[in-house]
Structure formats: structure tokens, C-alpha cells
Amino acid sequence: MFVALWPGNVYPLGATWDGKGTNFALFSENATGVELCLFDKEDNETRVALTEVSNFVWHGYLPGVGPGQRYGYRVHGPYAPSEGHRFNPNKLLIDPYTKAIDGDIGNGPELFGYSWDSPEEDLSFSELDSAHLMPKSVVIDQSFDWEGDDLLRTPWHETVIYETHVKGFTKLHPDMPEELRGTYAGLGHPAAIEHLQRLGITAVELMPVHQFLSHPGHLVGKGLKNYWGYDSVNYFAPYSGYSSSGTVGEQVTEFKEMVKALHRAGIEVILDVVYNHTGEGNHLGPTLTLRGIDNAIYYRLVENDQRYYMDYTGCGNSLYVRQPQVLKLIMDSLRYWVLEMHVDGFRFDLASALARELYEVNSLAAFFDIIHQDPVLAGVKLIAEPWDLGTGGYQVGQFPVLWSEWNGRYRDTVRDFWRGIDESLGQFAYCFTGSPDLYALNGRRPNASVNFITAHDGFTLNDLVSYNEKHNEANGEDNRD
């Protein structure tokens, strides 16, 4: 199959349709070659070598290619794990900047850059092709009629946040049409919105909706799946499994319709975002996207042995936020969700990990500086989960101005007060008056404290006042989660 290829442009990254054709652009500093792989409806693959390279961006323009076209990348370069490089062109890769993804990641040895049965483990090289197990990136048409919709910008002192899960919230709703249960359309349905309004909340905080690794191997063997979604494999595409209308771009429109409906009801939309790690795991994890595109640029590696990853998240890897390209990826993603998807704010999972420029958490890190001066992001709700799993990671009260925080001290103090622990009274008074002991000294107001008693980590509120010990035997992990 002949495919016309023009030089194209270095910017913007990703796949951009202009009405006549599509520009493709992928950043990789250490690659020696990049192939754009186009897939038809029968999954037949056509490879196009991108020969234009400018500032480490491999780019090309394909006239006649438009919305609905499915694609991926194969990236060539050294396979030298001990030097931080894990290129393997046998692995089809998700475009980090794609706006839609068709399907879920499968499971099998083909997904891994090394041979499962080799005694050398990840130092070996796999020649198995992964394309049949990989979802495909999708070219989309970003046009949408917002009908005048804009961010609600509800004042902090009037904000009541309801954390929920797109699928779980509507899956068993008795008044929800069966075909809409567990979907974006379901959350935007009048029956769901009526319930939210009865609760008196002003914002929904959605557990991760970025495309994520839904069937990791260690869960598949137990007959389980990743329900929460804290294993992102892309930061632009809404998870296709929550779409009722289709997965080749329709999920983007459905998400926008959901936001518009919630805004019409006066309800803000806040996203729980996971920019601290990806679903590719540690050195023995699969090669799905960033690892195969440029592992040494995107991930923070152990300095004296770059085969291994620094892990401040407990999930196997940490994004290298000091790298300009990684910062650009995160900032581009945040701006996209505000400008194109009309999201009102973000809750940053394990936010302390984003502030580790060297090893210690630094409230003056470049990530915070850039957000502070960004005209798009400085005006939206920014909420930190102010801890990670590394040394010194607990940073409640230490984030800079503009940021609010999940106040873990409030949670613990109110629980102690509820249980009748006498010495908690003084601390309870601080918490009940806006935690000035945490936030007043650096000029932050009481709205810097997001006061909560329960969240997805741990008991529901009903269980909190019913049990002393957790009872989650049904998860198949011996109640250890």
C-alpha cells in the first residue's frame, strides 16, 4: 500500500488533523529511527518511516489521512538496559500525545522487551511482535459545540467535593439505562445528576480517567483487573472502556458531553491525575509507550546502574520530572484537559514525587514554578495528595501558594476525636478552624486545606464507623491491599 509522505511540522506533538491530512510528530532524543504504523479495520499494518528529524522530534505529514485512522509507533535504537536504553522495534508503542485510544492492552510475553524464559531476564532481547496485543492510537476531529460552556470557577469557600468513579457510580443505578451504566454518558445522565444535586455537592472528583493499564499480568492470573485506574499509559486520551458510543474518537466527544451536562447543573469536574509514574512498571515491566520511545529521557533511573528505576511511588518507576520534555508532556496534558475538555481542576496523585528534582522534596521545584506562571493553569483548582513513598515524602502543609492539599492530618485528627481520644481536642480545634498551624505561616488561607475523613484509600464512611479492621477478602490478595 503506497502512502504519500510530506515533511510535516515539528509542532504540535501527536497526530493533528487539519481537514486535508494529518501531521504526526514524536519526540525521541536517543532513537536512531521511527516508523509510523497505520492499521486498517482488519488490523493490517502499513509502516511509514519518518525521516524528518528536528530538535529530536520525528515528524511527517500524510495527506488524505483523517479522523478514525488507527496508528502506533515502532522506535529503533540501542537495546542496552544497563545504559538506560530499551528500544525494541518489535514492540508497537502508544503515542504519548494521542487524544484517543482504541481498545485495551492485552496480556502475554509479546508485550515485553525481553524474553520471559531467558536467565538474563531484561538484559535479553525479545523478537516477538506485540501489535496484536496493543490498543491503537487514533486520529481525531477535536471540533465540538460547547454551546457557550466554560469553567465554573466555584469559589473555594463554597466548594464541596464528591470523589467518585466513573464506572462504579452508575453501574448499579436503578434509574440508569442499561447501555449507559459505567460510562461517561451515564455520569452525565439526568438520573446521575439529580442524585449529585440532592447530595448538595459542587464538584465531582473523578478517579483516573486517563487511559490506563486495565489488565496487568499479576491481576489477570487471579481473575481480577485494575479497577481504580492508577496506572496511566497516556495522559491525553480518556479511558476508552468508559465509553458507550465508540472507541475511535467517540469517547472524546462523550467525555465533553458529560462535562457540559455537569456544568449545566452547576457541578465542576476535577480529575485525579497520575503524573508520578506510568503502568510500564519496573525493569521487568512491559514495553508499551515511553519505555520504548526513550526510556532514559522519560524515567528516573538509578544513577550508578541505569538498568533500574527510582521508585518513589511503589509502582515500579517514577517519571523524570527534571527533564524538560517530561515537564512539557505534563504541562501540555494539563492545558489540554482545561482548554479542550473544560475540566475545572486536578487532584495530583502522590504529588510529592513531582517535587523531587534531586532526591528531596522541594516546594520550589520547576514543576511548581511553571504551573504558578501558566495563564491557563494558575486559575484552576490544584489539589495535592501531599505525600509519596520516598524518604521525607509526607509534605502536608508544605506545598506553595495556589495549591490546596488533601489534609491528612485533618482526617486523622477527626477520626481520633470521633473515637474519644482526649489528647486530640487541641489539634481538633486547629483543624476545625482551617488548620492555621499548617497553612498560615506561608501566607495560605484556610482553603488550602481540603478537609476529608474518607477517600478511596481505605474504608467508605459507612465502613469507617462500622469496623475496626478491614474486610476485603474478596479481592483475592488475602486482605492485604
Short mmCIF file of C-alpha atoms in Angstrom, two decimals:
data_model
loop_
_atom_site.label_atom_id
_atom_site.label_comp_id
_atom_site.label_asym_id
_atom_site.label_seq_id
_atom_site.Cartn_x
_atom_site.Cartn_y
_atom_site.Cartn_z
CA MET A 1 0.00 0.00 0.00
CA PHE A 2 1.51 3.33 -1.09
CA VAL A 3 1.31 6.17 1.44
CA ALA A 4 2.29 9.68 0.44
CA LEU A 5 4.60 11.32 3.00
CA TRP A 6 5.40 15.03 3.22
CA PRO A 7 7.92 16.58 5.63
CA GLY A 8 5.29 17.93 8.02
CA ASN A 9 5.90 20.01 11.12
CA VAL A 10 7.71 19.56 14.40
CA TYR A 11 4.80 21.06 16.33
CA PRO A 12 2.40 20.14 17.79
CA LEU A 13 3.38 16.71 19.05
CA GLY A 14 0.94 13.90 18.42
CA ALA A 15 -1.43 13.45 15.49
CA THR A 16 -3.04 16.66 14.24
CA TRP A 17 -5.71 16.63 11.53
CA ASP A 18 -6.09 19.88 9.55
CA GLY A 19 -9.03 18.90 7.35
CA LYS A 20 -6.87 17.65 4.47
CA GLY A 21 -4.38 15.35 6.13
CA THR A 22 -2.67 14.57 9.42
CA ASN A 23 0.66 15.67 10.85
CA PHE A 24 2.46 13.15 13.05
CA ALA A 25 5.21 14.21 15.46
CA LEU A 26 7.03 12.14 18.11
CA PHE A 27 9.84 13.20 20.46
CA SER A 28 12.75 10.80 20.97
CA GLU A 29 16.23 12.09 21.73
CA ASN A 30 18.10 8.78 21.60
CA ALA A 31 16.26 6.95 18.79
CA THR A 32 18.00 6.06 15.55
CA GLY A 33 14.78 5.59 13.58
CA VAL A 34 11.00 5.86 13.90
CA GLU A 35 8.29 4.03 11.95
CA LEU A 36 4.71 5.25 11.89
CA CYS A 37 2.42 2.20 11.71
CA LEU A 38 -1.05 2.60 10.17
CA PHE A 39 -3.75 -0.02 10.76
CA ASP A 40 -6.87 -0.64 8.70
CA LYS A 41 -10.13 -2.09 10.05
CA GLU A 42 -8.78 -5.65 9.70
CA ASP A 43 -5.61 -4.68 11.63
CA ASN A 44 -3.41 -4.94 8.53
CA GLU A 45 -0.32 -2.82 9.18
CA THR A 46 1.42 -0.36 6.87
CA ARG A 47 4.74 1.08 8.06
CA VAL A 48 5.97 4.52 7.08
CA ALA A 49 9.50 5.58 8.06
CA LEU A 50 9.62 9.13 9.42
CA THR A 51 12.85 10.55 8.04
CA GLU A 52 12.47 14.20 9.05
CA VAL A 53 14.01 14.98 12.44
CA SER A 54 14.15 18.43 14.04
CA ASN A 55 15.15 19.06 17.65
CA PHE A 56 14.74 15.34 18.40
CA VAL A 57 11.19 15.36 17.02
CA TRP A 58 10.49 12.82 14.26
CA HIS A 59 7.72 14.14 12.03
CA GLY A 60 5.80 13.72 8.80
CA TYR A 61 2.53 14.75 7.14
CA LEU A 62 0.21 12.23 5.48
CA PRO A 63 -2.28 13.83 3.06
CA GLY A 64 -5.68 12.16 2.99
CA VAL A 65 -5.30 10.59 6.45
CA GLY A 66 -8.02 11.77 8.82
CA PRO A 67 -10.17 11.08 11.89
CA GLY A 68 -10.63 7.43 12.76
CA GLN A 69 -7.22 6.39 11.44
CA ARG A 70 -5.61 4.00 13.94
CA TYR A 71 -1.85 4.01 14.35
CA GLY A 72 1.16 3.34 16.58
CA TYR A 73 4.93 3.68 16.51
CA ARG A 74 7.94 1.40 16.31
CA VAL A 75 11.10 3.07 17.54
CA HIS A 76 14.61 1.92 16.69
CA GLY A 77 17.71 2.46 18.80
CA PRO A 78 20.10 0.68 21.16
CA TYR A 79 18.84 -2.03 23.46
CA ALA A 80 21.24 -1.56 26.37
CA PRO A 81 19.30 -1.68 29.66
CA SER A 82 22.41 -1.12 31.78
CA GLU A 83 22.85 2.20 29.96
CA GLY A 84 19.18 3.11 30.29
CA HIS A 85 18.14 2.31 26.70
CA ARG A 86 15.35 -0.17 25.93
CA PHE A 87 14.50 0.40 22.26
CA ASN A 88 12.84 -2.57 20.57
CA PRO A 89 11.09 -2.06 17.19
CA ASN A 90 9.25 -5.35 17.66
CA LYS A 91 7.02 -3.55 20.15
CA LEU A 92 4.17 -1.36 18.93
CA LEU A 93 4.01 1.79 21.06
CA ILE A 94 1.22 4.14 22.10
CA ASP A 95 1.73 7.76 21.03
CA PRO A 96 2.19 9.77 24.28
CA TYR A 97 0.23 12.64 22.71
CA THR A 98 -2.63 10.70 21.13
CA LYS A 99 -6.06 12.03 22.11
CA ALA A 100 -7.90 8.71 21.79
CA ILE A 101 -7.00 5.03 22.12
CA ASP A 102 -8.94 2.13 20.62
CA GLY A 103 -9.10 -0.86 22.95
CA ASP A 104 -7.24 -2.19 25.98
CA ILE A 105 -3.77 -3.63 26.38
CA GLY A 106 -3.75 -7.43 26.26
CA ASN A 107 -1.52 -9.79 28.19
CA GLY A 108 1.36 -12.00 27.12
CA PRO A 109 5.14 -12.27 26.66
CA GLU A 110 4.93 -10.31 23.39
CA LEU A 111 4.46 -7.06 25.35
CA PHE A 112 7.87 -7.29 26.98
CA GLY A 113 11.14 -6.04 25.52
CA TYR A 114 12.98 -9.08 26.83
CA SER A 115 12.45 -12.85 26.68
CA TRP A 116 10.43 -14.20 29.59
CA ASP A 117 12.27 -17.52 29.61
CA SER A 118 15.80 -16.10 29.44
CA PRO A 119 18.02 -16.43 32.55
CA GLU A 120 19.31 -12.93 31.70
CA GLU A 121 15.80 -11.54 32.30
CA ASP A 122 15.52 -7.96 30.96
CA LEU A 123 19.09 -7.99 29.64
CA SER A 124 17.86 -10.34 26.91
CA PHE A 125 16.10 -9.11 23.75
CA SER A 126 12.66 -10.19 22.57
CA GLU A 127 11.86 -10.55 18.87
CA LEU A 128 8.18 -11.25 19.50
CA ASP A 129 5.81 -8.74 17.89
CA SER A 130 3.32 -7.06 20.23
CA ALA A 131 0.99 -5.34 17.76
CA HIS A 132 -1.89 -7.81 18.17
CA LEU A 133 -1.95 -7.23 21.94
CA MET A 134 -1.70 -3.45 21.79
CA PRO A 135 -4.52 -0.90 21.53
CA LYS A 136 -4.13 1.60 18.73
CA SER A 137 -3.74 5.35 18.92
CA VAL A 138 -6.45 7.21 16.97
CA VAL A 139 -6.51 10.40 14.88
CA ILE A 140 -9.50 12.50 16.00
CA ASP A 141 -11.51 15.54 14.98
CA GLN A 142 -11.35 17.86 18.00
CA SER A 143 -14.25 20.09 16.97
CA PHE A 144 -17.18 20.25 19.41
CA ASP A 145 -20.11 22.59 20.07
CA TRP A 146 -19.75 23.67 23.69
CA GLU A 147 -22.80 25.94 23.40
CA GLY A 148 -21.13 28.65 25.44
CA ASP A 149 -19.91 26.35 28.22
CA ASP A 150 -16.93 27.49 30.28
CA LEU A 151 -15.19 26.60 33.53
CA LEU A 152 -17.45 27.26 36.52
CA ARG A 153 -14.74 28.62 38.86
CA THR A 154 -16.77 27.97 42.01
CA PRO A 155 -15.10 29.83 44.92
CA TRP A 156 -13.12 27.58 47.24
CA HIS A 157 -15.17 28.53 50.30
CA GLU A 158 -18.31 27.26 48.54
CA THR A 159 -16.75 24.06 47.20
CA VAL A 160 -17.92 20.62 48.36
CA ILE A 161 -16.09 17.82 46.53
CA TYR A 162 -17.51 14.34 45.91
CA GLU A 163 -14.90 11.76 44.94
CA THR A 164 -16.30 9.08 42.67
CA HIS A 165 -15.50 6.53 39.99
CA VAL A 166 -16.98 6.89 36.51
CA LYS A 167 -17.88 3.23 36.20
CA GLY A 168 -18.79 2.46 39.80
CA PHE A 169 -21.05 5.48 40.30
CA THR A 170 -23.59 4.47 37.68
CA LYS A 171 -23.05 0.73 37.23
CA LEU A 172 -25.90 -0.29 39.55
CA HIS A 173 -28.04 2.84 39.39
CA PRO A 174 -31.65 1.60 39.08
CA ASP A 175 -32.79 4.59 37.01
CA MET A 176 -29.88 4.43 34.59
CA PRO A 177 -30.42 2.93 31.11
CA GLU A 178 -28.51 -0.33 30.97
CA GLU A 179 -26.40 0.72 27.98
CA LEU A 180 -25.17 3.85 29.79
CA ARG A 181 -24.18 2.25 33.09
CA GLY A 182 -20.49 2.63 33.88
CA THR A 183 -19.88 5.26 31.20
CA TYR A 184 -19.21 8.97 30.73
CA ALA A 185 -22.71 9.31 29.30
CA GLY A 186 -24.07 7.65 32.43
CA LEU A 187 -22.39 10.17 34.71
CA GLY A 188 -23.86 12.97 32.61
CA HIS A 189 -27.35 11.42 32.59
CA PRO A 190 -30.17 13.31 34.39
CA ALA A 191 -30.63 10.47 36.89
CA ALA A 192 -26.98 10.69 37.99
CA ILE A 193 -27.00 14.48 38.11
CA GLU A 194 -30.22 14.53 40.15
CA HIS A 195 -28.56 12.33 42.77
CA LEU A 196 -25.47 14.55 42.90
CA GLN A 197 -27.63 17.64 43.34
CA ARG A 198 -29.52 16.01 46.20
CA LEU A 199 -26.19 15.44 47.95
CA GLY A 200 -25.50 19.18 47.80
CA ILE A 201 -22.03 18.82 46.29
CA THR A 202 -20.49 21.38 43.93
CA ALA A 203 -17.79 19.26 42.26
CA VAL A 204 -17.09 15.67 41.30
CA GLU A 205 -13.51 14.47 41.61
CA LEU A 206 -13.16 11.59 39.18
CA MET A 207 -10.77 8.77 39.92
CA PRO A 208 -8.35 8.34 36.97
CA VAL A 209 -9.85 8.66 33.50
CA HIS A 210 -6.57 8.79 31.56
CA GLN A 211 -6.10 5.63 29.50
CA PHE A 212 -4.63 3.09 31.90
CA LEU A 213 -3.32 -0.48 32.10
CA SER A 214 -6.57 -2.25 32.97
CA HIS A 215 -5.36 -5.87 32.85
CA PRO A 216 -1.86 -6.09 34.43
CA GLY A 217 -0.48 -9.62 34.37
CA HIS A 218 -0.31 -10.11 38.14
CA LEU A 219 -4.07 -9.47 38.38
CA VAL A 220 -5.11 -11.39 35.27
CA GLY A 221 -3.81 -14.59 36.83
CA LYS A 222 -6.17 -14.04 39.77
CA GLY A 223 -9.16 -13.26 37.60
CA LEU A 224 -9.00 -9.59 38.60
CA LYS A 225 -8.49 -6.28 36.80
CA ASN A 226 -7.25 -2.79 37.62
CA TYR A 227 -10.48 -1.10 38.64
CA TRP A 228 -9.22 2.19 40.11
CA GLY A 229 -7.03 3.19 37.16
CA TYR A 230 -3.86 4.45 38.85
CA ASP A 231 -1.59 3.07 36.12
CA SER A 232 -1.73 5.57 33.25
CA VAL A 233 -0.28 4.73 29.84
CA ASN A 234 -1.31 8.06 28.27
CA TYR A 235 -2.13 11.50 29.66
CA PHE A 236 -4.44 12.87 26.94
CA ALA A 237 -6.85 10.08 25.99
CA PRO A 238 -9.95 9.44 28.12
CA TYR A 239 -10.15 5.76 29.02
CA SER A 240 -11.97 4.03 26.18
CA GLY A 241 -13.57 1.43 28.48
CA TYR A 242 -15.87 4.11 29.92
CA SER A 243 -17.35 5.00 26.53
CA SER A 244 -20.85 3.94 25.48
CA SER A 245 -20.58 5.39 21.98
CA GLY A 246 -17.36 4.00 20.48
CA THR A 247 -13.59 3.96 20.86
CA VAL A 248 -12.18 5.57 17.71
CA GLY A 249 -12.73 9.14 18.85
CA GLU A 250 -16.32 8.93 20.09
CA GLN A 251 -15.07 8.66 23.70
CA VAL A 252 -13.65 12.18 23.46
CA THR A 253 -17.00 13.64 22.39
CA GLU A 254 -18.82 11.64 25.05
CA PHE A 255 -16.49 12.96 27.76
CA LYS A 256 -17.11 16.53 26.59
CA GLU A 257 -20.87 15.96 26.63
CA MET A 258 -20.57 14.70 30.20
CA VAL A 259 -18.66 17.80 31.29
CA LYS A 260 -21.16 20.08 29.57
CA ALA A 261 -24.08 18.37 31.30
CA LEU A 262 -22.44 18.57 34.72
CA HIS A 263 -21.55 22.23 34.20
CA ARG A 264 -25.13 22.96 33.20
CA ALA A 265 -26.14 21.57 36.61
CA GLY A 266 -23.56 23.76 38.38
CA ILE A 267 -21.17 20.87 39.10
CA GLU A 268 -17.43 21.23 38.48
CA VAL A 269 -15.30 18.38 37.15
CA ILE A 270 -11.96 17.69 38.84
CA LEU A 271 -9.67 14.91 37.59
CA ASP A 272 -7.47 12.69 39.73
CA VAL A 273 -4.26 12.61 37.68
CA VAL A 274 -1.26 10.29 37.97
CA TYR A 275 1.80 12.07 36.56
CA ASN A 276 4.23 10.45 39.01
CA HIS A 277 4.55 7.07 37.28
CA THR A 278 3.16 5.00 34.40
CA GLY A 279 1.78 1.50 34.02
CA GLU A 280 5.03 0.22 32.49
CA GLY A 281 6.29 -0.81 35.94
CA ASN A 282 9.88 -1.60 36.91
CA HIS A 283 12.73 -3.07 34.85
CA LEU A 284 10.73 -6.28 34.38
CA GLY A 285 7.59 -4.48 33.17
CA PRO A 286 6.11 -4.36 29.65
CA THR A 287 7.15 -2.00 26.85
CA LEU A 288 4.00 -0.06 25.97
CA THR A 289 4.90 3.58 25.33
CA LEU A 290 7.54 5.80 27.00
CA ARG A 291 9.91 2.94 27.81
CA GLY A 292 10.21 2.06 24.14
CA ILE A 293 10.18 5.67 22.89
CA ASP A 294 13.06 6.95 25.05
CA ASN A 295 13.41 5.24 28.42
CA ALA A 296 16.43 7.28 29.56
CA ILE A 297 14.62 10.58 28.98
CA TYR A 298 11.20 9.85 30.42
CA TYR A 299 12.05 7.80 33.52
CA ARG A 300 14.19 8.49 36.55
CA LEU A 301 16.88 5.82 36.63
CA VAL A 302 19.31 4.74 39.35
CA GLU A 303 22.44 6.81 38.71
CA ASN A 304 25.05 4.10 39.13
CA ASP A 305 23.01 1.37 37.43
CA GLN A 306 20.57 2.66 34.85
CA ARG A 307 19.05 -0.77 34.37
CA TYR A 308 16.89 0.02 37.40
CA TYR A 309 14.30 2.70 38.15
CA MET A 310 13.99 5.09 41.06
CA ASP A 311 10.66 4.27 42.66
CA TYR A 312 9.07 6.90 44.89
CA THR A 313 5.58 5.66 44.08
CA GLY A 314 5.57 1.96 44.97
CA CYS A 315 4.54 1.24 41.38
CA GLY A 316 7.94 0.40 39.88
CA ASN A 317 9.00 3.67 38.25
CA SER A 318 8.95 7.46 38.58
CA LEU A 319 8.72 9.98 35.75
CA TYR A 320 11.83 12.14 35.43
CA VAL A 321 10.16 15.50 36.05
CA ARG A 322 13.50 17.37 35.88
CA GLN A 323 13.69 16.57 32.17
CA PRO A 324 12.31 19.45 30.04
CA GLN A 325 10.44 17.07 27.74
CA VAL A 326 8.73 15.35 30.68
CA LEU A 327 7.71 18.72 32.11
CA LYS A 328 6.39 19.66 28.68
CA LEU A 329 4.38 16.44 28.46
CA ILE A 330 2.73 17.07 31.83
CA MET A 331 2.03 20.74 31.15
CA ASP A 332 0.67 20.06 27.66
CA SER A 333 -1.62 17.42 29.12
CA LEU A 334 -2.94 19.70 31.88
CA ARG A 335 -3.59 22.55 29.46
CA TYR A 336 -5.34 20.18 27.03
CA TRP A 337 -7.79 19.00 29.68
CA VAL A 338 -8.61 22.59 30.64
CA LEU A 339 -8.78 24.17 27.19
CA GLU A 340 -10.19 21.30 25.11
CA MET A 341 -12.11 19.25 27.68
CA HIS A 342 -13.23 22.10 30.02
CA VAL A 343 -12.02 20.37 33.20
CA ASP A 344 -12.16 22.64 36.27
CA GLY A 345 -9.20 21.33 38.23
CA PHE A 346 -6.90 18.47 39.18
CA ARG A 347 -6.02 16.33 42.18
CA PHE A 348 -2.39 15.21 41.83
CA ASP A 349 -1.76 11.67 43.00
CA LEU A 350 1.43 11.32 45.12
CA ALA A 351 2.25 14.94 44.34
CA SER A 352 5.45 14.92 46.43
CA ALA A 353 7.04 12.73 43.76
CA LEU A 354 6.63 15.57 41.26
CA ALA A 355 8.70 17.85 43.50
CA ARG A 356 11.76 15.59 43.73
CA GLU A 357 14.26 17.37 41.48
CA LEU A 358 17.17 15.51 43.08
CA TYR A 359 16.19 13.26 45.98
CA GLU A 360 14.48 15.54 48.47
CA VAL A 361 11.03 17.07 48.02
CA ASN A 362 11.44 20.74 47.03
CA SER A 363 8.49 23.14 47.16
CA LEU A 364 10.41 25.41 44.76
CA ALA A 365 10.75 22.70 42.12
CA ALA A 366 10.44 23.68 38.46
CA PHE A 367 7.09 21.90 38.22
CA PHE A 368 5.52 24.31 40.69
CA ASP A 369 7.24 27.35 39.19
CA ILE A 370 5.90 26.58 35.72
CA ILE A 371 2.34 25.98 36.91
CA HIS A 372 2.43 29.16 39.01
CA GLN A 373 3.10 31.35 35.99
CA ASP A 374 0.98 29.47 33.46
CA PRO A 375 -2.00 31.66 32.47
CA VAL A 376 -4.24 28.64 31.87
CA LEU A 377 -3.45 26.59 34.97
CA ALA A 378 -2.91 29.31 37.58
CA GLY A 379 -6.67 29.90 37.69
CA VAL A 380 -7.96 26.32 38.08
CA LYS A 381 -8.26 24.19 41.20
CA LEU A 382 -4.94 22.48 42.03
CA ILE A 383 -5.08 19.86 44.78
CA ALA A 384 -2.07 17.89 46.00
CA GLU A 385 -2.01 14.49 47.62
CA PRO A 386 0.94 15.77 49.67
CA TRP A 387 2.93 12.61 50.15
CA ASP A 388 4.71 9.79 48.33
CA LEU A 389 6.51 6.61 49.39
CA GLY A 390 10.04 8.06 49.44
CA THR A 391 12.05 9.37 52.39
CA GLY A 392 10.66 12.74 53.51
CA GLY A 393 7.63 12.30 51.28
CA TYR A 394 5.00 13.38 53.81
CA GLN A 395 4.60 17.08 52.98
CA VAL A 396 1.23 18.14 54.43
CA GLY A 397 1.33 21.94 54.79
CA GLN A 398 4.45 22.37 52.67
CA PHE A 399 3.09 23.00 49.18
CA PRO A 400 3.38 26.52 47.68
CA VAL A 401 0.68 29.14 47.19
CA LEU A 402 -2.08 28.40 44.65
CA TRP A 403 -2.13 24.81 45.87
CA SER A 404 -4.67 23.13 48.13
CA GLU A 405 -3.89 19.83 49.80
CA TRP A 406 -5.63 16.72 50.97
CA ASN A 407 -5.21 17.43 54.68
CA GLY A 408 -4.27 14.02 56.03
CA ARG A 409 -3.79 15.49 59.48
CA TYR A 410 -7.42 16.67 59.48
CA ARG A 411 -8.55 13.15 58.58
CA ASP A 412 -6.52 11.52 61.34
CA THR A 413 -7.45 14.11 63.99
CA VAL A 414 -11.18 13.98 63.31
CA ARG A 415 -11.10 10.19 63.45
CA ASP A 416 -9.28 10.32 66.81
CA PHE A 417 -11.76 12.89 68.13
CA TRP A 418 -14.64 10.69 66.99
CA ARG A 419 -13.09 7.75 68.86
CA GLY A 420 -12.88 9.84 72.05
CA ILE A 421 -9.11 10.21 72.37
CA ASP A 422 -8.72 13.05 74.90
CA GLU A 423 -5.43 14.49 73.68
CA SER A 424 -6.91 15.15 70.23
CA LEU A 425 -9.07 18.11 71.38
CA GLY A 426 -6.44 20.83 70.86
CA GLN A 427 -5.46 19.56 67.44
CA PHE A 428 -9.13 19.18 66.55
CA ALA A 429 -9.63 22.89 67.29
CA TYR A 430 -6.83 23.77 64.85
CA CYS A 431 -8.34 21.54 62.16
CA PHE A 432 -11.86 22.83 62.69
CA THR A 433 -10.69 26.43 62.18
CA GLY A 434 -8.83 25.86 58.91
CA SER A 435 -5.54 24.35 60.14
CA PRO A 436 -3.71 27.69 60.61
CA ASP A 437 -0.83 25.78 62.20
CA LEU A 438 -0.19 24.24 58.76
CA TYR A 439 -1.05 26.98 56.30
CA ALA A 440 -1.00 30.45 57.87
CA LEU A 441 2.78 30.82 58.19
CA ASN A 442 3.41 30.75 54.44
CA GLY A 443 0.53 33.06 53.54
CA ARG A 444 -2.00 30.40 52.57
CA ARG A 445 -5.64 30.71 53.53
CA PRO A 446 -7.92 28.05 55.06
CA ASN A 447 -8.97 26.94 51.56
CA ALA A 448 -5.51 25.41 51.22
CA SER A 449 -6.90 22.59 53.35
CA VAL A 450 -9.16 20.09 51.61
CA ASN A 451 -10.83 18.57 54.67
CA PHE A 452 -11.79 14.93 54.30
CA ILE A 453 -12.47 11.95 56.52
CA THR A 454 -12.62 9.13 53.96
CA ALA A 455 -11.39 8.68 50.40
CA HIS A 456 -10.74 5.82 48.00
CA ASP A 457 -7.70 4.80 50.10
CA GLY A 458 -9.38 2.86 52.91
CA PHE A 459 -12.89 2.49 54.25
CA THR A 460 -16.02 4.10 52.95
CA LEU A 461 -17.65 6.40 55.51
CA ASN A 462 -20.19 3.68 56.34
CA ASP A 463 -17.46 1.11 56.95
CA LEU A 464 -15.35 3.58 58.92
CA VAL A 465 -17.96 3.77 61.67
CA SER A 466 -18.77 0.05 61.46
CA TYR A 467 -15.46 -1.85 61.53
CA ASN A 468 -12.16 -1.76 63.38
CA GLU A 469 -10.36 -3.91 60.82
CA LYS A 470 -10.69 -4.07 57.03
CA HIS A 471 -12.56 -6.91 55.38
CA ASN A 472 -11.59 -7.07 51.74
CA GLU A 473 -11.10 -10.80 51.38
CA ALA A 474 -12.93 -10.76 48.04
CA ASN A 475 -10.01 -9.08 46.30
CA GLY A 476 -8.04 -12.32 46.13
CA GLU A 477 -4.97 -10.83 47.82
CA ASP A 478 -5.59 -12.18 51.33
CA ASN A 479 -6.94 -8.84 52.60
CA ARG A 480 -3.50 -7.22 52.13
CA ASP A 481 -4.48 -4.24 49.96
#
